[in-house]
XYZ file of C-alpha atoms in Angstrom:
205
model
C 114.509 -42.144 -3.578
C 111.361 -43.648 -2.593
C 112.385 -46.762 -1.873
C 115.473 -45.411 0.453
C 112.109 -43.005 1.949
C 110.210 -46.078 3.158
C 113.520 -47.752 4.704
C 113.757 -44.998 6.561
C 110.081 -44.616 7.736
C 109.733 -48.562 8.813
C 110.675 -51.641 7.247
C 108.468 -53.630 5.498
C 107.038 -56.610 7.317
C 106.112 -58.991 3.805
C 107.125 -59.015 -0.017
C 107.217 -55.053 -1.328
C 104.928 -54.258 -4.217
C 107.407 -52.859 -6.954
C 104.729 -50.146 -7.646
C 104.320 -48.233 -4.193
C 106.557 -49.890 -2.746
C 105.306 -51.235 0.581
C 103.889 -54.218 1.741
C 101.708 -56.026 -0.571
C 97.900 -55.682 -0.144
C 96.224 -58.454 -1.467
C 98.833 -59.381 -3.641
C 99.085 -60.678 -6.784
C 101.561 -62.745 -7.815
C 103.642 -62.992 -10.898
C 105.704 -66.795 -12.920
C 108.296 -64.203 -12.194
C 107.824 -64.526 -8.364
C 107.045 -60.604 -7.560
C 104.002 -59.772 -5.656
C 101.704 -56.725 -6.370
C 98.817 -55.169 -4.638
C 96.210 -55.913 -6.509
C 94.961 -52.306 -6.922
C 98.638 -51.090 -8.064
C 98.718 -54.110 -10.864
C 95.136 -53.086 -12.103
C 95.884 -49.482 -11.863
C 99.313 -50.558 -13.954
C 97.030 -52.196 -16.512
C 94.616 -49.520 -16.671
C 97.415 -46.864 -17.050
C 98.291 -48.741 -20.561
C 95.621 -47.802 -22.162
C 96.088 -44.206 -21.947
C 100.330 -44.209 -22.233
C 100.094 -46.764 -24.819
C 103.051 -48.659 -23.888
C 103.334 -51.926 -24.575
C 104.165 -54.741 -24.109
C 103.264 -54.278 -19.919
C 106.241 -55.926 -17.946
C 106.760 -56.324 -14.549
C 108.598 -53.740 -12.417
C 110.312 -56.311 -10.006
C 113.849 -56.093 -8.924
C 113.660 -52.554 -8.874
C 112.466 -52.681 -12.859
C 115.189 -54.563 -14.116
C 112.762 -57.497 -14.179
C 110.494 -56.911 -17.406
C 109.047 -60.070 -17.466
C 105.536 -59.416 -19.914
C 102.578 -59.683 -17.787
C 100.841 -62.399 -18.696
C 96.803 -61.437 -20.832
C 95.340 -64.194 -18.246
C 96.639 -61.644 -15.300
C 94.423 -58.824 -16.963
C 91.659 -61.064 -17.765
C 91.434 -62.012 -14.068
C 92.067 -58.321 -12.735
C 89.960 -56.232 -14.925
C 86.453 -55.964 -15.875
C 85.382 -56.785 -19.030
C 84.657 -53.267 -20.493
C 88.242 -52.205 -18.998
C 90.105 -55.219 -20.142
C 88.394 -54.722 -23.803
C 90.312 -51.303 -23.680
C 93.518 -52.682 -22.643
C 93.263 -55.202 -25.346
C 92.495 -52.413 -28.288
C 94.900 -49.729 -26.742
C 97.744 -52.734 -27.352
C 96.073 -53.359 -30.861
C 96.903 -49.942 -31.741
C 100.136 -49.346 -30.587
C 100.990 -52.591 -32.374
C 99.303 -51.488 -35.375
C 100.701 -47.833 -34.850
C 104.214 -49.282 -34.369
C 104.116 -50.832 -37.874
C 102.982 -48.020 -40.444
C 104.307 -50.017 -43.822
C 102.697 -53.063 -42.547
C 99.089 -52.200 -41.623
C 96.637 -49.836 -43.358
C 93.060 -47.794 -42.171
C 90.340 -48.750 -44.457
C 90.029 -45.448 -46.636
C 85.958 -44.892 -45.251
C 85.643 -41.735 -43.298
C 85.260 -42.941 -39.560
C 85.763 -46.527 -40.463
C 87.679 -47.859 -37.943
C 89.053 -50.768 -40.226
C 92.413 -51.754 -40.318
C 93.770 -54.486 -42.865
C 97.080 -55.435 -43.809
C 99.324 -55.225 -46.965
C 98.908 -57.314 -49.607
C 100.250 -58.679 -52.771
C 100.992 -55.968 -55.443
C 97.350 -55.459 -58.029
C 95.023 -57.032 -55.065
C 91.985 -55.429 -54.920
C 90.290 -55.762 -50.696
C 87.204 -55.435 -49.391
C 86.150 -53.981 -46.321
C 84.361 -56.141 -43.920
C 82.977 -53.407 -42.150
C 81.901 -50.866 -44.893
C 82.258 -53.154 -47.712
C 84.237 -50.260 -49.903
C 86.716 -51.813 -52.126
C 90.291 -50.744 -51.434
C 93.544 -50.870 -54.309
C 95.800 -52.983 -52.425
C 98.862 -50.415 -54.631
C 97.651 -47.447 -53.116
C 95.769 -47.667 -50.239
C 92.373 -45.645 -51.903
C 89.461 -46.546 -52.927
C 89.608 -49.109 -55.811
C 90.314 -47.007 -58.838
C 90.085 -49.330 -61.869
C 91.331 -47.885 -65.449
C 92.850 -45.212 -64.100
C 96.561 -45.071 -62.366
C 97.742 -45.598 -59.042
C 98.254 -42.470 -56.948
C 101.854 -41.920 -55.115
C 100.364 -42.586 -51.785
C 103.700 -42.225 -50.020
C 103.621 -38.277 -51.903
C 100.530 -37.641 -51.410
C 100.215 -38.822 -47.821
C 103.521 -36.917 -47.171
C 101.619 -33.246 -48.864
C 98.116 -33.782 -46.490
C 100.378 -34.386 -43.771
C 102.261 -31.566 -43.979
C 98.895 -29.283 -44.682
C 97.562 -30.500 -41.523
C 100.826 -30.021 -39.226
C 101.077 -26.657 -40.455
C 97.997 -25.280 -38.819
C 98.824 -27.512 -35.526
C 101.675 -27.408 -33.022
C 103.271 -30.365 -34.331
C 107.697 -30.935 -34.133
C 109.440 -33.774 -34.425
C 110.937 -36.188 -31.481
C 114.833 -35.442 -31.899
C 115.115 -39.365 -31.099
C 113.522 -40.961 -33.539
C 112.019 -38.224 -35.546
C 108.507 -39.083 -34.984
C 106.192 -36.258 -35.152
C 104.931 -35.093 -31.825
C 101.521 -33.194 -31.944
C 101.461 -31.383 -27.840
C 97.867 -30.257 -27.325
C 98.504 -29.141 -23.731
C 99.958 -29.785 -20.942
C 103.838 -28.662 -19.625
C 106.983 -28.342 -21.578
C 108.111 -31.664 -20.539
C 107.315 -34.281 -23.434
C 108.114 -38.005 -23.289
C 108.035 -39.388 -26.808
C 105.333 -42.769 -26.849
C 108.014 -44.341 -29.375
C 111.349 -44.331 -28.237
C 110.883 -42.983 -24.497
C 112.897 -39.858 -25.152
C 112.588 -37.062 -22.329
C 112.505 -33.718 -24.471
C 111.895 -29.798 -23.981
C 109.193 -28.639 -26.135
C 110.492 -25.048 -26.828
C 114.611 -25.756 -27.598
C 114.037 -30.243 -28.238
C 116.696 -30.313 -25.846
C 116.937 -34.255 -24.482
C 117.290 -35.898 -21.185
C 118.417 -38.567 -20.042
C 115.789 -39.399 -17.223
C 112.044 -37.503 -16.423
């Protein structure tokens, strides 16, 4: 509906920024061969590391394109503090994406993050230097029996969500955790437009 607004208001004059578009303002082109403004690609990058969605691909051809956006783009767009929170915003939906695969260190407020290993391998922490049972996913524990992390992970969890407002996505049955904001909740994993009182689902926002 935008789009058919600005044919209607004037036609644009260069290559249309698939963001707002219009015409490009110092624009920024992609191996794909779509222009951006340079602001709308930056704010695009920027926006990531809130939304969390990832990988960032281009919104050409009216966003059938989906080309990735290349990390050299950022690099060049961003400043170094904001491109450092790109970069760890896509390290944790990665990590976030892959719960069998990659672990928190077990510290309090260590901010850690290691990844499975052979069965009766005992880690180490490079941050805090805690050893970690590479079994259970606790502090090493030796002489005395794994726990059943997947049980007892599945019990805190539960403790916690009971206090919170916490349901699960009717897509994918991740739980959501709504803080504030409308009834209108877009799941980070599978995209799914859902009503938070009757996790009714929609096809589009």
């Amino acid at each position: 509906h935008a789009k058919d607004r600005h044919v209607l208001q004037r036609k644009p004059h260069g290559s249309v920024c698939p963001f707002c578009l219009d015409d490009t303002s110092l624009p920024v082109t992609l191996s794909c061969g779509h222009s951006w403004c340079k602001g709308c690609i930056s704010n695009y990058l920027l926006a990531s590391a809130e939304n969390r969605t990832f990988p960032l691909k281009c919104l050409g051809n009216e966003g059938r394109c989906g080309l990735p956006i290349p990390i050299i783009i950022a690099k060049e767009l961003l400043s170094s503090e904001q491109f450092a929170e790109v970069t760890r915003a896509s390290f944790l939906a990665y990590i976030h994406s892959r719960p069998s695969e990659f672990f928190y260190c077990p510290t309090p407020d260590c901010p850690q993050v290691y990844r499975t290993a052979a069965p009766d391998t005992i880690l180490q922490c490079p941050s805090c230097l805690v050893r970690i049972c590479g079994n259970c996913h606790i502090e090493s524990h030796e002489g005395t029996k794994c726990v059943d992390r997947e049980r007892e992970d599945r019990r805190l969890f539960e403790q916690w969500s009971s206090t919170r407002d916490v349901k699960n996505c009717p897509g994918c049955k991740t739980p959501i955790e709504r803080i504030a904001g409308c009834n209108h909740i877009t799941c980070v994993h599978c995209k799914t437009h859902i009503c938070w009182e009757c996790l009714a689902t929609f096809e589009q926002s």
